[in-house]
Short mmCIF file of C-alpha atoms and ligand atoms in Angstrom, two decimals:
data_model
loop_
_atom_site.label_atom_id
_atom_site.label_comp_id
_atom_site.label_asym_id
_atom_site.label_seq_id
_atom_site.Cartn_x
_atom_site.Cartn_y
_atom_site.Cartn_z
CA MET S 1 -5.69 13.83 18.08
CA THR S 2 -8.05 13.86 15.09
CA ASP S 3 -11.74 13.77 15.87
CA LYS S 4 -12.40 10.29 14.57
CA GLN S 5 -16.17 10.46 14.85
CA ASN S 6 -16.55 13.54 12.69
CA ARG S 7 -13.88 13.11 10.11
CA PRO S 8 -14.87 12.61 6.47
CA ARG S 9 -14.36 9.15 4.99
CA VAL S 10 -13.02 8.80 1.48
CA ALA S 11 -11.33 5.41 1.54
CA ILE S 12 -13.52 2.46 0.64
CA THR S 13 -12.77 -0.56 2.78
CA ILE S 14 -13.68 -3.74 0.93
CA LYS S 15 -15.72 -6.31 2.84
CA PRO S 16 -14.58 -9.89 2.30
CA GLY S 17 -16.17 -11.28 -0.85
CA ALA S 18 -17.80 -7.97 -1.80
CA LYS S 19 -18.15 -7.39 -5.51
CA LEU S 20 -17.42 -3.92 -6.80
CA ARG S 21 -16.88 -2.10 -10.04
CA LEU S 22 -14.02 0.35 -10.01
CA ARG S 23 -15.78 2.53 -12.53
CA ASP S 24 -18.47 3.14 -9.91
CA ILE S 25 -15.89 4.59 -7.51
CA ASP S 26 -15.18 8.26 -7.97
CA PRO S 27 -11.39 8.83 -8.08
CA ARG S 28 -11.97 12.51 -7.15
CA PRO S 29 -14.76 12.71 -4.57
CA GLN S 30 -15.62 16.03 -2.91
CA PRO S 31 -14.96 15.39 0.76
CA ALA S 32 -16.03 17.70 3.54
CA LEU S 33 -12.51 18.92 4.11
CA ASP S 34 -10.46 21.36 2.11
CA LYS S 35 -7.01 20.88 0.65
CA GLU S 36 -5.16 22.95 3.27
CA THR S 37 -6.79 21.14 6.20
CA ALA S 38 -6.07 17.77 4.59
CA LYS S 39 -2.41 18.71 4.13
CA GLN S 40 -2.09 19.86 7.74
CA ARG S 41 -3.68 16.66 8.99
CA THR S 42 -1.41 14.55 6.80
CA LYS S 43 1.60 16.28 8.37
CA ALA S 44 0.21 15.75 11.87
CA ASN S 45 -0.45 12.10 11.05
CA ALA S 46 3.12 11.67 9.74
CA VAL S 47 4.44 12.97 13.08
CA ALA S 48 2.11 10.63 15.00
CA ILE S 49 3.19 7.71 12.78
CA ASP S 50 6.82 8.56 13.60
CA GLU S 51 6.11 8.46 17.34
CA LEU S 52 4.18 5.21 17.08
CA GLN S 53 6.96 3.71 14.97
CA ASP S 54 9.44 4.56 17.71
CA ARG S 55 7.30 2.60 20.16
CA LEU S 56 6.93 -0.27 17.70
CA PHE S 57 10.70 -0.43 17.34
CA ALA S 58 11.32 -0.28 21.10
CA GLU S 59 8.70 -2.96 21.73
CA ASN S 60 10.36 -5.13 19.07
CA LYS S 61 7.56 -7.70 18.82
CA ARG S 62 5.43 -6.79 15.83
CA VAL S 63 5.49 -5.49 12.26
CA LEU S 64 3.17 -3.23 10.31
CA LEU S 65 3.13 -4.11 6.62
CA VAL S 66 1.70 -1.56 4.19
CA VAL S 67 0.96 -2.81 0.68
CA LEU S 68 0.64 -0.24 -2.11
CA GLN S 69 -0.79 -1.22 -5.46
CA GLY S 70 -1.93 0.96 -8.32
CA THR S 71 -1.43 1.57 -11.97
CA ASP S 72 1.57 3.56 -13.27
CA THR S 73 1.45 7.20 -12.11
CA SER S 74 -1.11 6.41 -9.40
CA GLY S 75 1.25 7.89 -6.80
CA LYS S 76 2.82 5.01 -4.90
CA ASP S 77 6.18 6.81 -4.53
CA GLY S 78 4.51 10.10 -3.60
CA THR S 79 2.50 8.36 -0.89
CA ILE S 80 5.62 6.90 0.67
CA ARG S 81 7.31 10.30 0.64
CA SER S 82 4.38 12.12 2.17
CA VAL S 83 3.21 9.61 4.78
CA PHE S 84 6.43 7.89 5.86
CA ASN S 85 9.32 10.30 5.33
CA THR S 86 8.91 11.73 8.81
CA ALA S 87 9.28 8.25 10.31
CA GLY S 88 12.57 8.13 8.41
CA PRO S 89 14.89 5.43 7.19
CA LEU S 90 15.63 3.85 10.57
CA GLY S 91 12.18 2.47 11.13
CA VAL S 92 10.76 2.04 7.65
CA HIS S 93 11.75 -0.65 5.22
CA VAL S 94 10.61 -0.06 1.61
CA THR S 95 10.70 -2.81 -1.01
CA SER S 96 9.86 -2.17 -4.68
CA PHE S 97 8.81 -5.26 -6.59
CA ARG S 98 9.89 -5.22 -10.20
CA VAL S 99 9.88 -7.84 -12.97
CA PRO S 100 11.16 -10.96 -11.18
CA SER S 101 14.79 -11.95 -11.73
CA ALA S 102 15.76 -15.38 -13.06
CA GLU S 103 16.50 -16.47 -9.51
CA GLU S 104 13.14 -15.24 -8.25
CA LEU S 105 11.34 -16.97 -11.10
CA ALA S 106 13.08 -20.20 -10.19
CA HIS S 107 11.18 -20.13 -6.85
CA ASP S 108 7.51 -19.99 -5.96
CA PHE S 109 5.98 -16.54 -6.38
CA LEU S 110 5.87 -15.80 -2.64
CA TRP S 111 9.55 -16.55 -2.06
CA ARG S 112 10.81 -13.05 -2.74
CA VAL S 113 7.87 -11.55 -0.91
CA HIS S 114 8.34 -13.45 2.33
CA LYS S 115 12.02 -12.48 2.36
CA ALA S 116 11.04 -8.82 2.07
CA VAL S 117 8.79 -8.83 5.15
CA PRO S 118 10.87 -6.81 7.60
CA ALA S 119 12.09 -7.77 11.05
CA LYS S 120 10.03 -7.11 14.15
CA GLY S 121 9.82 -3.49 15.20
CA LEU S 122 9.70 -2.10 11.65
CA ILE S 123 7.12 -0.73 9.27
CA GLY S 124 7.43 -2.53 5.94
CA ILE S 125 6.17 -0.89 2.77
CA PHE S 126 5.61 -2.88 -0.39
CA ASN S 127 5.74 -0.66 -3.46
CA ARG S 128 3.89 -3.17 -5.68
CA SER S 129 3.77 -6.61 -4.15
CA HIS S 130 2.78 -10.25 -4.49
CA TYR S 131 -0.44 -8.92 -6.03
CA GLU S 132 1.46 -8.34 -9.28
CA ASP S 133 1.24 -12.12 -9.58
CA VAL S 134 -2.54 -11.88 -10.02
CA LEU S 135 -2.47 -8.54 -11.90
CA VAL S 136 0.21 -8.09 -14.56
CA VAL S 137 0.74 -11.84 -14.68
CA LYS S 138 -2.97 -12.40 -15.31
CA VAL S 139 -3.42 -9.53 -17.77
CA LYS S 140 -0.36 -10.45 -19.80
CA LYS S 141 -0.89 -14.20 -19.41
CA LEU S 142 2.58 -14.77 -17.99
CA ALA S 143 1.49 -17.94 -16.15
CA PRO S 144 -1.14 -20.60 -16.83
CA THR S 145 -4.68 -19.56 -15.81
CA GLU S 146 -5.13 -22.50 -13.42
CA LEU S 147 -1.99 -21.50 -11.52
CA ILE S 148 -3.12 -17.90 -11.21
CA GLU S 149 -6.56 -19.01 -10.00
CA GLU S 150 -4.95 -20.81 -7.07
CA ARG S 151 -2.91 -17.79 -6.07
CA TYR S 152 -5.73 -15.80 -4.48
CA GLU S 153 -6.22 -18.40 -1.77
CA GLN S 154 -2.48 -18.92 -1.44
CA ILE S 155 -2.07 -15.20 -0.86
CA ASN S 156 -4.85 -15.18 1.76
CA GLN S 157 -3.21 -18.04 3.61
CA PHE S 158 0.21 -16.42 3.38
CA GLU S 159 -1.12 -13.17 4.83
CA LYS S 160 -2.98 -15.12 7.53
CA HIS S 161 0.29 -16.77 8.47
CA LEU S 162 2.04 -13.38 8.67
CA HIS S 163 -0.79 -11.96 10.74
CA ALA S 164 -0.73 -14.89 13.16
CA ASN S 165 2.98 -14.25 13.62
CA GLY S 166 2.75 -10.61 14.61
CA THR S 167 2.46 -8.77 11.29
CA SER S 168 -0.48 -6.41 10.88
CA ILE S 169 -1.31 -5.78 7.23
CA VAL S 170 -3.06 -2.88 5.49
CA LYS S 171 -3.45 -2.81 1.73
CA PHE S 172 -4.14 0.22 -0.45
CA MET S 173 -5.24 0.25 -4.05
CA LEU S 174 -4.61 3.72 -5.47
CA HIS S 175 -7.50 4.42 -7.81
CA ILE S 176 -6.95 7.01 -10.55
CA SER S 177 -8.95 7.80 -13.68
CA LYS S 178 -7.65 7.18 -17.18
CA GLU S 179 -7.85 10.94 -17.86
CA GLU S 180 -5.73 11.71 -14.80
CA GLN S 181 -3.15 9.16 -15.91
CA LYS S 182 -2.97 10.83 -19.32
CA LYS S 183 -2.38 14.18 -17.64
CA ARG S 184 0.38 12.74 -15.45
CA LEU S 185 2.09 10.98 -18.36
CA LEU S 186 2.05 14.21 -20.39
CA GLU S 187 3.51 16.07 -17.39
CA ARG S 188 6.32 13.54 -17.21
CA LEU S 189 7.13 14.12 -20.86
CA ALA S 190 7.06 17.89 -20.53
CA ASN S 191 9.05 18.21 -17.30
CA PRO S 192 12.84 17.66 -17.57
CA LYS S 193 12.87 16.60 -13.90
CA LYS S 194 10.26 13.94 -14.54
CA GLN S 195 11.21 12.67 -17.98
CA TRP S 196 13.34 9.92 -16.48
CA LYS S 197 10.18 8.42 -15.05
CA PHE S 198 8.63 8.06 -18.48
CA ASN S 199 8.67 4.50 -19.67
CA PRO S 200 7.17 3.69 -23.09
CA ALA S 201 6.10 0.33 -21.61
CA ASP S 202 3.61 2.26 -19.46
CA LEU S 203 1.73 3.09 -22.66
CA GLU S 204 1.34 -0.62 -23.38
CA ASP S 205 -0.18 -1.10 -19.94
CA ARG S 206 -2.44 1.89 -20.55
CA LYS S 207 -3.88 0.12 -23.59
CA LEU S 208 -4.80 -2.74 -21.25
CA TRP S 209 -6.62 -0.43 -18.81
CA ASP S 210 -9.92 -2.37 -18.80
CA ALA S 211 -8.19 -5.73 -18.41
CA TYR S 212 -6.22 -4.36 -15.44
CA HIS S 213 -9.40 -3.02 -13.88
CA ALA S 214 -11.05 -6.42 -14.23
CA ALA S 215 -8.04 -8.10 -12.60
CA TYR S 216 -8.07 -5.54 -9.77
CA GLU S 217 -11.77 -6.15 -9.16
CA ILE S 218 -11.24 -9.91 -8.79
CA MET S 219 -8.26 -9.32 -6.50
CA LEU S 220 -10.28 -6.95 -4.28
CA GLU S 221 -13.19 -9.37 -4.13
CA ARG S 222 -11.12 -12.41 -3.24
CA CYS S 223 -8.27 -11.04 -1.15
CA SER S 224 -9.83 -8.57 1.25
CA THR S 225 -9.85 -10.52 4.50
CA PRO S 226 -10.47 -9.66 8.15
CA TRP S 227 -6.74 -10.01 8.79
CA ALA S 228 -5.59 -8.05 5.73
CA PRO S 229 -8.26 -5.73 4.33
CA TRP S 230 -8.06 -3.84 1.05
CA HIS S 231 -8.83 -0.14 0.96
CA VAL S 232 -9.56 1.58 -2.34
CA ILE S 233 -8.19 5.11 -2.21
CA PRO S 234 -9.50 7.79 -4.58
CA ALA S 235 -6.18 9.06 -5.91
CA ASP S 236 -6.76 11.70 -8.60
CA ASP S 237 -5.92 14.34 -5.97
CA ASN S 238 -2.56 13.68 -4.29
CA TRP S 239 -3.47 15.60 -1.14
CA LEU S 240 -6.65 13.57 -0.62
CA ARG S 241 -4.82 10.31 -1.29
CA ASN S 242 -2.07 11.12 1.19
CA TRP S 243 -4.49 12.22 3.85
CA ALA S 244 -6.75 9.15 3.49
CA ILE S 245 -3.81 6.74 3.68
CA SER S 246 -2.16 8.55 6.58
CA GLU S 247 -5.38 8.32 8.60
CA ILE S 248 -5.70 4.56 8.11
CA VAL S 249 -2.02 3.89 8.87
CA ARG S 250 -2.18 6.01 11.99
CA ASP S 251 -5.39 4.27 13.11
CA LYS S 252 -3.82 0.89 12.59
CA LEU S 253 -0.74 1.78 14.63
CA GLU S 254 -2.89 3.26 17.39
CA GLU S 255 -4.93 0.06 17.43
CA MET S 256 -1.70 -1.96 17.68
CA ASN S 257 -0.75 0.37 20.54
CA PRO S 258 2.93 -0.65 20.86
CA GLN S 259 4.47 -0.11 24.29
CA TYR S 260 7.91 0.98 25.42
CA PRO S 261 9.36 -1.86 27.47
CA ARG S 262 10.08 -1.05 31.12
CA LEU S 263 13.34 -1.91 32.81
CA THR S 264 12.87 -4.75 35.25
CA GLY S 265 15.00 -6.80 37.66
CA GLN S 266 18.57 -5.74 38.25
CA ALA S 267 18.59 -3.29 35.39
CA ALA S 268 15.86 -1.27 37.14
CA GLN S 269 17.99 -1.07 40.32
CA VAL S 270 21.17 0.05 38.63
CA LYS S 271 22.98 3.12 40.03
CA ILE S 272 25.03 5.36 37.80
CA ASP S 273 27.90 7.18 39.55
P1 LIG X 301 7.19 1.38 -10.90
O1 LIG X 301 6.33 1.45 -12.13
O2 LIG X 301 6.56 0.60 -9.78
O3 LIG X 301 7.71 2.72 -10.47
P2 LIG X 301 9.04 0.02 -12.59
O4 LIG X 301 8.89 1.05 -13.66
O5 LIG X 301 10.37 -0.60 -12.34
O6 LIG X 301 8.50 0.55 -11.21
O7 LIG X 301 7.97 -1.12 -12.91
C1 LIG X 301 7.97 -2.32 -12.30
C2 LIG X 301 7.36 -3.29 -13.28
O8 LIG X 301 7.55 -4.61 -12.79
C3 LIG X 301 5.87 -3.09 -13.49
O9 LIG X 301 5.57 -3.01 -14.85
C4 LIG X 301 5.28 -4.35 -12.87
O10 LIG X 301 4.10 -4.75 -13.49
C5 LIG X 301 6.40 -5.35 -13.08
N1 LIG X 301 6.30 -6.48 -12.16
C6 LIG X 301 6.32 -6.46 -10.82
N2 LIG X 301 6.14 -7.70 -10.31
C7 LIG X 301 5.99 -8.52 -11.37
C8 LIG X 301 5.78 -9.92 -11.51
N3 LIG X 301 5.65 -10.71 -10.45
N4 LIG X 301 5.72 -10.42 -12.76
C9 LIG X 301 5.85 -9.61 -13.83
N5 LIG X 301 6.05 -8.30 -13.77
C10 LIG X 301 6.12 -7.74 -12.56
#
């Protein structure tokens, strides 16, 4: 078990209504733990998350929903691999939200999201999420401003509804610097194994960096709630990002404390010859 009292804190948990400027948050802080220790703890946390997931599945009453948001190259996929691969495909349900299809656009913006919330007993991971509807949609003006304005409260109510029905929610905004993104985009271009990830459209988004930051700041201010808090994760160092997220996910599952059901009644008396 990690010593919770003494461990360094790098994630910034947003208090409801708190204003912040992302440029004031260091994407590469110097925590009081070294890279090797952080990697070991991330592995230990992944094992603990696997065990807790097994209990969650056996209990079959609740869901943990993990929301990952961040600009291109911020490491959403890498986080999933590092923190949740040990828990494996049986217990983890990943949904990537892309540009909505014609069918999705024909419904309200939460329609596809609600459908993607997994069944009881599972950990759901949203790789991008309903927050795209107040991020890219706001920055690129894909919907009328008045509609977007109403979405923050609609999202809070939606998440409150999920929470009241047994879904615990943790939300992570992966915070990288513009310089680090440049480095990662150049790496993609140079590495034959990564070139497939390069999308010229990402460069268009990069030009809108400040507008995205402004949209993220409003989202963090309005949609961090007691039932579904936002955590800003310094993400220029992958190892620090993975460690910080794995700690919060593990904490949340430990707080949920799922229990293996006990056999009762006749089943408990059964004799096997
Ligand atoms: P990723 O970048 O997450 O690895 P993609 O390259 O497929 O995956 O990008 C998904 C794209 O879909 C992103 O540009 C994102 O902004 C866009 N997207 C997701 N949800 C929406 C939405 N509701 N409206 C418009 N675009 C969206």
